[in-house]
Short mmCIF file of C-alpha atoms in Angstrom, two decimals:
data_model
loop_
_atom_site.label_atom_id
_atom_site.label_comp_id
_atom_site.label_asym_id
_atom_site.label_seq_id
_atom_site.Cartn_x
_atom_site.Cartn_y
_atom_site.Cartn_z
CA UNK A 47 -37.47 -23.54 -2.32
CA UNK A 48 -38.80 -20.49 -1.18
CA UNK A 49 -41.51 -18.48 -3.45
CA UNK A 50 -40.20 -14.54 -2.75
CA UNK A 51 -42.01 -11.92 -1.78
CA UNK A 52 -39.90 -8.58 -2.99
CA UNK A 53 -39.68 -5.18 -1.81
CA UNK A 54 -40.10 -2.57 -4.17
CA UNK A 55 -38.41 1.27 -3.62
CA UNK A 56 -39.94 4.07 -4.65
CA UNK A 57 -36.63 6.22 -5.19
CA UNK A 58 -37.27 9.38 -7.32
CA UNK A 59 -35.77 8.60 -10.50
CA UNK A 60 -37.60 4.96 -10.61
CA UNK A 61 -39.79 4.58 -13.79
CA UNK A 62 -43.68 5.30 -13.01
CA UNK A 63 -44.46 2.51 -15.67
CA UNK A 64 -41.73 -0.24 -16.46
CA UNK A 65 -41.82 -2.31 -13.08
CA UNK A 66 -45.78 -2.65 -13.53
CA UNK A 67 -45.47 -3.44 -16.88
CA UNK A 68 -43.19 -6.22 -16.04
CA UNK A 69 -45.52 -7.47 -13.43
CA UNK A 70 -48.53 -7.21 -15.46
CA UNK A 71 -50.03 -4.94 -12.65
CA UNK A 72 -51.60 -1.16 -13.22
CA UNK A 73 -49.08 1.36 -12.54
CA UNK A 74 -49.72 3.35 -8.92
CA UNK A 75 -48.51 6.78 -10.41
CA UNK A 76 -45.47 6.31 -8.12
CA UNK A 77 -41.92 5.76 -9.09
CA UNK A 78 -41.04 2.18 -8.84
CA UNK A 79 -36.95 2.18 -9.02
CA UNK A 80 -36.09 -1.51 -7.56
CA UNK A 81 -37.25 -4.78 -6.61
CA UNK A 82 -34.53 -6.28 -3.96
CA UNK A 83 -34.30 -10.26 -3.79
CA UNK A 84 -32.00 -11.17 -1.48
CA UNK A 85 -31.00 -11.15 2.51
CA UNK A 86 -30.05 -7.52 2.53
CA UNK A 87 -31.26 -6.31 6.02
CA UNK A 88 -32.48 -2.95 4.31
CA UNK A 89 -35.25 -5.37 2.45
CA UNK A 90 -34.65 -8.74 2.68
CA UNK A 91 -36.98 -10.84 0.61
CA UNK A 92 -40.17 -12.40 2.67
CA UNK A 93 -40.36 -16.18 2.70
CA UNK A 94 -43.16 -18.67 3.93
CA UNK A 95 -39.86 -19.35 6.68
CA UNK A 96 -39.85 -15.66 7.61
CA UNK A 97 -37.67 -13.09 6.12
CA UNK A 98 -34.54 -14.47 4.50
CA UNK A 99 -31.90 -12.44 6.49
CA UNK A 100 -33.42 -14.77 9.54
CA UNK A 101 -33.63 -17.57 7.78
CA UNK A 102 -29.92 -17.20 6.43
CA UNK A 103 -28.92 -16.08 9.89
CA UNK A 104 -30.78 -19.49 11.63
CA UNK A 105 -29.03 -22.17 9.59
CA UNK A 106 -26.16 -20.67 7.22
CA UNK A 107 -24.43 -23.72 6.71
CA UNK A 108 -27.62 -25.25 5.29
CA UNK A 109 -29.17 -22.72 3.20
CA UNK A 110 -25.75 -21.29 1.63
CA UNK A 111 -23.69 -24.27 2.04
CA UNK A 112 -20.37 -24.97 3.48
CA UNK A 113 -18.52 -23.69 0.47
CA UNK A 114 -20.00 -20.42 0.16
CA UNK A 115 -19.59 -20.27 4.00
CA UNK A 116 -16.18 -20.87 4.36
CA UNK A 117 -15.63 -18.41 1.44
CA UNK A 118 -17.90 -15.03 2.01
CA UNK A 119 -19.03 -15.84 6.03
CA UNK A 120 -22.89 -16.78 7.25
CA UNK A 121 -24.99 -14.08 4.95
CA UNK A 122 -25.92 -14.33 1.28
CA UNK A 123 -22.71 -12.70 -0.36
CA UNK A 124 -25.41 -10.94 -3.31
CA UNK A 125 -28.48 -8.91 -3.70
CA UNK A 126 -30.49 -9.21 -7.01
CA UNK A 127 -33.04 -6.59 -8.16
CA UNK A 128 -35.23 -5.42 -10.84
CA UNK A 129 -33.85 -1.87 -11.23
CA UNK A 130 -36.52 0.71 -13.44
CA UNK A 131 -34.57 3.89 -14.43
CA UNK A 132 -37.02 6.65 -15.55
CA UNK A 133 -34.35 9.72 -14.98
CA UNK A 134 -30.36 9.53 -14.18
CA UNK A 135 -29.06 8.45 -10.59
CA UNK A 136 -26.50 9.73 -9.16
CA UNK A 137 -22.70 9.71 -10.49
CA UNK A 138 -21.06 7.31 -8.20
CA UNK A 139 -18.01 5.33 -7.42
CA UNK A 140 -18.02 2.38 -5.15
CA UNK A 141 -14.36 1.10 -2.84
CA UNK A 142 -12.71 -1.83 -3.17
CA UNK A 143 -12.61 -4.19 -0.34
CA UNK A 144 -9.35 -3.16 1.28
CA UNK A 145 -10.89 0.94 1.00
CA UNK A 146 -14.83 -0.48 2.28
CA UNK A 147 -12.74 -1.96 5.34
CA UNK A 148 -10.83 1.01 6.28
CA UNK A 149 -13.46 3.37 5.52
CA UNK A 150 -15.75 1.72 7.78
CA UNK A 151 -13.66 0.77 10.66
CA UNK A 152 -12.27 4.58 10.29
CA UNK A 153 -15.81 5.99 10.67
CA UNK A 154 -17.05 3.43 13.16
CA UNK A 155 -14.14 4.79 15.64
CA UNK A 156 -15.29 8.60 15.12
CA UNK A 157 -18.28 7.77 16.10
CA UNK A 158 -20.73 8.73 12.85
CA UNK A 159 -23.69 7.49 13.06
CA UNK A 160 -24.52 4.50 10.58
CA UNK A 161 -27.46 6.70 9.10
CA UNK A 162 -25.58 10.25 9.29
CA UNK A 163 -26.13 11.84 5.53
CA UNK A 164 -22.72 12.36 5.48
CA UNK A 165 -21.51 8.86 6.20
CA UNK A 166 -19.77 7.41 3.33
CA UNK A 167 -19.33 3.59 4.70
CA UNK A 168 -22.48 1.56 5.48
CA UNK A 169 -20.44 -1.76 5.71
CA UNK A 170 -16.98 -3.06 5.15
CA UNK A 171 -17.47 -4.97 2.12
CA UNK A 172 -16.92 -3.79 -1.57
CA UNK A 173 -19.46 -3.47 -4.33
CA UNK A 174 -18.78 -4.59 -7.43
CA UNK A 175 -22.34 -4.67 -10.10
CA UNK A 176 -23.60 -6.16 -12.90
CA UNK A 177 -26.93 -4.79 -14.88
CA UNK A 178 -27.97 -6.83 -17.70
CA UNK A 179 -30.35 -4.88 -19.74
CA UNK A 180 -34.25 -5.92 -20.60
CA UNK A 181 -35.17 -3.10 -23.09
CA UNK A 182 -32.82 -0.77 -24.26
CA UNK A 183 -30.59 1.01 -21.37
CA UNK A 184 -29.04 3.73 -21.38
CA UNK A 185 -26.00 4.71 -18.85
CA UNK A 186 -22.32 5.98 -18.13
CA UNK A 187 -19.87 3.89 -17.42
CA UNK A 188 -15.74 4.81 -16.95
CA UNK A 189 -13.54 7.94 -18.50
CA UNK A 190 -13.66 8.60 -22.27
CA UNK A 191 -10.05 9.38 -23.26
CA UNK A 192 -9.23 12.96 -22.03
CA UNK A 193 -8.67 14.10 -25.62
CA UNK A 194 -12.22 13.15 -26.52
CA UNK A 195 -13.76 14.32 -23.32
CA UNK A 196 -12.34 17.62 -24.37
CA UNK A 197 -13.66 17.82 -27.94
CA UNK A 198 -17.08 16.96 -26.83
CA UNK A 199 -16.79 20.06 -24.11
CA UNK A 200 -15.08 22.21 -26.97
CA UNK A 201 -18.17 21.87 -29.08
CA UNK A 202 -20.23 23.00 -26.68
CA UNK A 203 -18.42 27.15 -26.57
CA UNK A 204 -19.15 28.12 -23.65
CA UNK A 205 -16.27 30.36 -22.73
CA UNK A 206 -16.20 29.37 -18.75
CA UNK A 207 -15.24 25.35 -19.98
CA UNK A 208 -12.28 26.56 -21.93
CA UNK A 209 -9.60 25.95 -18.97
CA UNK A 210 -11.27 22.69 -18.25
CA UNK A 211 -10.68 22.08 -22.32
CA UNK A 212 -6.88 23.13 -21.57
CA UNK A 213 -6.43 20.68 -18.97
CA UNK A 214 -7.14 18.48 -20.98
CA UNK A 215 -4.91 18.78 -23.23
CA UNK A 216 -1.85 19.65 -21.18
CA UNK A 217 -1.75 16.85 -19.02
CA UNK A 218 -0.93 13.22 -18.97
CA UNK A 219 -4.08 10.97 -18.94
CA UNK A 220 -4.62 10.74 -15.13
CA UNK A 221 -3.58 14.25 -14.17
CA UNK A 222 -6.17 15.45 -17.18
CA UNK A 223 -8.85 13.71 -15.46
CA UNK A 224 -7.93 14.21 -12.14
CA UNK A 225 -7.39 17.88 -12.35
CA UNK A 226 -10.45 18.47 -14.35
CA UNK A 227 -12.73 16.23 -11.86
CA UNK A 228 -11.35 18.12 -9.09
CA UNK A 229 -11.75 21.59 -10.49
CA UNK A 230 -15.54 21.13 -11.25
CA UNK A 231 -16.69 19.71 -8.01
CA UNK A 232 -14.75 22.22 -6.31
CA UNK A 233 -15.88 25.31 -8.46
CA UNK A 234 -18.02 28.19 -6.80
CA UNK A 235 -21.13 26.81 -7.33
CA UNK A 236 -23.52 29.63 -8.34
CA UNK A 237 -20.82 30.48 -11.04
CA UNK A 238 -21.11 26.56 -12.24
CA UNK A 239 -24.37 26.37 -12.23
CA UNK A 240 -24.27 29.37 -14.81
CA UNK A 241 -21.55 27.22 -17.22
CA UNK A 242 -24.20 24.09 -16.59
CA UNK A 243 -26.79 26.08 -17.70
CA UNK A 244 -25.43 27.50 -20.97
CA UNK A 245 -23.75 24.23 -21.41
CA UNK A 246 -27.16 22.27 -21.36
CA UNK A 247 -28.83 25.11 -24.36
CA UNK A 248 -25.94 24.33 -26.37
CA UNK A 249 -26.49 20.05 -26.21
CA UNK A 250 -29.69 20.61 -26.51
CA UNK A 251 -28.73 22.35 -29.83
CA UNK A 252 -26.33 20.19 -30.65
CA UNK A 253 -28.22 16.84 -30.68
CA UNK A 254 -26.29 14.13 -31.30
CA UNK A 255 -23.33 12.80 -28.72
CA UNK A 256 -24.66 15.71 -26.70
CA UNK A 257 -28.17 14.65 -26.86
CA UNK A 258 -27.77 12.54 -23.50
CA UNK A 259 -26.21 15.18 -21.37
CA UNK A 260 -29.10 17.98 -22.39
CA UNK A 261 -31.55 15.08 -21.02
CA UNK A 262 -29.26 14.76 -17.54
CA UNK A 263 -29.36 18.53 -17.51
CA UNK A 264 -33.20 18.42 -17.47
CA UNK A 265 -33.12 16.75 -14.16
CA UNK A 266 -30.29 18.12 -12.72
CA UNK A 267 -30.09 21.93 -13.22
CA UNK A 268 -26.99 23.48 -12.57
CA UNK A 269 -25.51 20.15 -10.91
CA UNK A 270 -21.75 20.07 -11.56
CA UNK A 271 -22.23 16.45 -11.99
CA UNK A 272 -23.52 17.29 -15.51
CA UNK A 273 -19.83 18.19 -16.63
CA UNK A 274 -18.57 15.88 -15.18
CA UNK A 275 -20.70 13.05 -16.46
CA UNK A 276 -19.68 14.71 -19.76
CA UNK A 277 -16.45 13.21 -19.33
CA UNK A 278 -17.54 9.28 -19.43
CA UNK A 279 -18.50 7.17 -21.86
CA UNK A 280 -22.20 7.15 -22.97
CA UNK A 281 -23.07 3.52 -23.87
CA UNK A 282 -26.34 1.82 -24.91
CA UNK A 283 -27.15 -1.50 -23.86
CA UNK A 284 -29.61 -3.59 -26.03
CA UNK A 285 -32.05 -6.16 -24.18
CA UNK A 286 -29.52 -9.26 -23.36
CA UNK A 287 -26.08 -7.22 -23.22
CA UNK A 288 -24.67 -6.05 -19.70
CA UNK A 289 -22.22 -3.68 -18.04
CA UNK A 290 -19.71 -4.84 -15.44
CA UNK A 291 -18.70 -1.73 -12.58
CA UNK A 292 -15.43 -2.65 -10.96
CA UNK A 293 -14.26 -0.61 -8.05
CA UNK A 294 -12.99 3.09 -8.47
CA UNK A 295 -14.98 3.34 -12.24
CA UNK A 296 -17.42 6.32 -12.41
CA UNK A 297 -20.50 5.39 -13.57
CA UNK A 298 -24.53 6.48 -13.60
CA UNK A 299 -27.38 4.67 -15.09
CA UNK A 300 -29.79 6.67 -17.16
CA UNK A 301 -32.97 5.31 -18.42
CA UNK A 302 -34.16 1.47 -19.18
CA UNK A 303 -34.89 -1.60 -17.49
CA UNK A 304 -32.72 -4.17 -15.84
CA UNK A 305 -31.54 -6.92 -13.85
CA UNK A 306 -29.01 -5.89 -11.69
CA UNK A 307 -26.86 -7.98 -9.40
CA UNK A 308 -23.97 -6.63 -6.71
CA UNK A 309 -22.06 -7.59 -3.73
CA UNK A 310 -24.16 -7.30 -0.73
CA UNK A 311 -23.03 -3.63 0.42
CA UNK A 312 -24.44 -0.31 0.61
CA UNK A 313 -21.06 1.59 0.18
CA UNK A 314 -21.88 4.22 -2.31
CA UNK A 315 -19.05 7.76 -2.98
CA UNK A 316 -20.94 9.93 -5.52
CA UNK A 317 -19.57 12.76 -7.88
CA UNK A 318 -22.34 14.56 -8.58
CA UNK A 319 -26.88 14.60 -9.75
CA UNK A 320 -27.60 13.94 -6.70
CA UNK A 321 -28.73 16.51 -3.47
CA UNK A 322 -26.93 14.13 -1.06
CA UNK A 323 -23.59 14.70 0.23
CA UNK A 324 -20.72 14.83 -1.75
CA UNK A 325 -17.35 13.73 -0.17
CA UNK A 326 -15.38 15.26 -2.67
CA UNK A 327 -11.27 14.42 -1.09
CA UNK A 328 -12.56 10.73 -0.13
CA UNK A 329 -13.96 10.55 -3.54
CA UNK A 330 -11.02 11.91 -5.82
CA UNK A 331 -9.25 9.06 -3.20
CA UNK A 332 -11.46 5.94 -4.56
CA UNK A 333 -11.61 7.17 -8.18
CA UNK A 334 -9.34 5.51 -10.64
CA UNK A 335 -8.24 8.33 -13.24
CA UNK A 336 -7.57 6.18 -16.28
CA UNK A 337 -9.53 5.87 -19.62
CA UNK A 338 -11.60 2.96 -20.27
CA UNK A 339 -14.05 1.66 -23.08
CA UNK A 340 -17.58 0.47 -21.30
CA UNK A 341 -16.61 -2.94 -22.40
CA UNK A 342 -20.06 -4.40 -23.19
CA UNK A 343 -20.55 -7.65 -22.23
CA UNK A 344 -22.60 -10.49 -23.54
CA UNK A 345 -23.32 -14.16 -22.41
CA UNK A 346 -21.15 -16.82 -23.42
CA UNK A 347 -23.37 -19.98 -23.96
CA UNK A 348 -23.02 -23.51 -22.61
CA UNK A 349 -23.83 -26.86 -24.00
CA UNK A 350 -26.59 -27.15 -21.87
CA UNK A 351 -28.36 -23.82 -22.49
CA UNK A 352 -26.95 -21.60 -19.69
CA UNK A 353 -25.98 -18.43 -20.66
CA UNK A 354 -23.46 -16.74 -18.43
CA UNK A 355 -22.27 -13.04 -17.72
CA UNK A 356 -18.32 -13.85 -17.15
CA UNK A 357 -16.93 -11.32 -14.21
CA UNK A 358 -13.55 -11.68 -12.21
CA UNK A 359 -15.31 -11.63 -8.77
CA UNK A 360 -16.96 -14.77 -7.04
CA UNK A 361 -19.87 -12.97 -4.86
CA UNK A 362 -21.99 -13.19 -7.40
CA UNK A 363 -22.49 -15.26 -10.95
CA UNK A 364 -25.59 -14.38 -13.17
CA UNK A 365 -26.39 -16.37 -16.14
CA UNK A 366 -30.11 -16.57 -18.14
CA UNK A 367 -31.63 -19.54 -19.65
CA UNK A 368 -33.98 -18.36 -22.73
CA UNK A 369 -36.45 -21.93 -22.44
CA UNK A 370 -38.42 -23.01 -25.43
CA UNK A 371 -41.89 -24.85 -24.51
CA UNK A 372 -41.95 -28.17 -24.77
CA UNK A 373 -38.28 -29.20 -23.93
CA UNK A 374 -36.50 -31.67 -21.19
CA UNK A 375 -36.56 -29.44 -17.85
CA UNK A 376 -32.66 -28.19 -16.89
CA UNK A 377 -31.42 -29.33 -13.55
CA UNK A 378 -30.13 -26.11 -11.98
CA UNK A 379 -29.22 -28.11 -8.56
CA UNK A 380 -26.28 -26.55 -7.03
CA UNK A 381 -24.01 -26.74 -3.67
CA UNK A 382 -24.18 -23.09 -3.41
CA UNK A 383 -27.56 -21.06 -3.11
CA UNK A 384 -29.61 -19.24 -5.63
CA UNK A 385 -32.38 -16.53 -6.74
CA UNK A 386 -34.04 -17.79 -9.54
CA UNK A 387 -35.99 -14.86 -11.80
CA UNK A 388 -38.52 -15.45 -14.39
CA UNK A 389 -38.15 -12.15 -16.85
CA UNK A 390 -40.55 -13.18 -19.62
CA UNK A 391 -43.11 -16.50 -20.06
CA UNK A 392 -43.81 -18.59 -17.98
CA UNK A 393 -41.30 -20.49 -15.72
CA UNK A 394 -41.62 -23.68 -13.96
CA UNK A 395 -39.70 -23.99 -11.01
CA UNK A 396 -39.63 -27.07 -8.69
CA UNK A 397 -42.88 -26.66 -7.61
CA UNK A 398 -43.64 -23.32 -8.46
CA UNK A 399 -45.11 -21.59 -11.73
CA UNK A 400 -43.60 -17.91 -12.71
CA UNK A 401 -44.64 -15.25 -14.02
CA UNK A 402 -42.41 -12.23 -14.99
CA UNK A 403 -40.94 -10.48 -11.95
CA UNK A 404 -41.18 -13.47 -9.82
CA UNK A 405 -38.32 -15.30 -8.06
CA UNK A 406 -37.53 -18.24 -5.68
CA UNK A 407 -34.82 -18.67 -3.45
CA UNK A 408 -33.12 -22.03 -3.67
CA UNK A 409 -30.83 -23.63 -0.54
CA UNK A 410 -27.65 -25.27 -1.42
CA UNK A 411 -27.75 -28.63 -2.52
CA UNK A 412 -31.67 -28.46 -2.87
CA UNK A 413 -33.00 -30.07 -6.18
CA UNK A 414 -33.99 -27.73 -8.52
CA UNK A 415 -35.23 -28.20 -12.03
CA UNK A 416 -36.65 -25.36 -14.39
CA UNK A 417 -38.54 -25.63 -17.88
CA UNK A 418 -40.49 -23.29 -20.00
CA UNK A 419 -41.81 -21.66 -22.21
CA UNK A 420 -39.69 -18.60 -20.77
CA UNK A 421 -36.57 -16.49 -19.53
CA UNK A 422 -35.07 -17.20 -16.05
CA UNK A 423 -31.81 -15.56 -14.91
CA UNK A 424 -29.92 -17.45 -12.22
CA UNK A 425 -27.98 -15.78 -9.50
CA UNK A 426 -25.74 -17.96 -7.76
CA UNK A 427 -21.72 -17.56 -5.98
CA UNK A 428 -18.51 -18.74 -6.88
CA UNK A 429 -17.43 -21.14 -4.31
#
């Protein structure tokens, strides 16, 4: 078992206070957006044996277990993060596995540099993800029903939005959502900026269901993604609740602190709320144009006290233990690799005492016991 030393990424949307508060340290005044735990080559966790990606590469079957290597290959299949949003993240979708493989191969064949600003596919993997709230957590997830989106837009009484309202009423669901998103992303930028300014003022005046979009517009004035965001469900998670984001589902995180886990990929196609590249044709090919409820997840408790967040994929499995004081240790030994992350209290994991924000890597098959008092998240795979 290795204690992890993890990198904090200073993305501009990050909170300046949430991660320092969790860690019990003074804020630096700079945004601290994500703490990465895993073997992603962009910021691998550091261990006494070296960077975790190199540790895994040197002995994959020993570190990951034969079953995980057979199923996912010789790399850690997931990336665990603490995510602290102080401003909205970009509105985005992720490809499925077949789309990622095809898109990556196409861009490789065309010789697009991996770090090019207009490159869509950084790797050949999909990126399903799960966010579990540690505080109240606001986000956008999946399309509203077209009629509901039409009502939200119509209430703004902005003349230039009326054609979009009519489109949402006039077509079947998939066609309505596709036509409106396409129109928003291909409209004249100057005219759209004026529309967004009017819409933002109306959202601020109306409040209620419109309030989140006024805040988004404050951070991204004139961005067509503000109107695109109004096509999506707004959801507020309470601590312990989670959202699963599958392929093609448009989403954005707005505010709050959470534990995020995802397949080990960087593939993102953006719809707005960003100065970065938006590839509209490729985006429209990837997005699933269907209305859906956000599907808030609550953990399913097992007899041994493990609370599991059930998802339909195997690259990661996230659970948590809320550990009282003076109880027998829980045996977490498993034939697959694990990362254990403390988020509250003081958790004993093997020979380590973990404070909030601290974590360890447990190689496959290595004995692992945890005890409290505190809360520990357990990340592993299904193999």
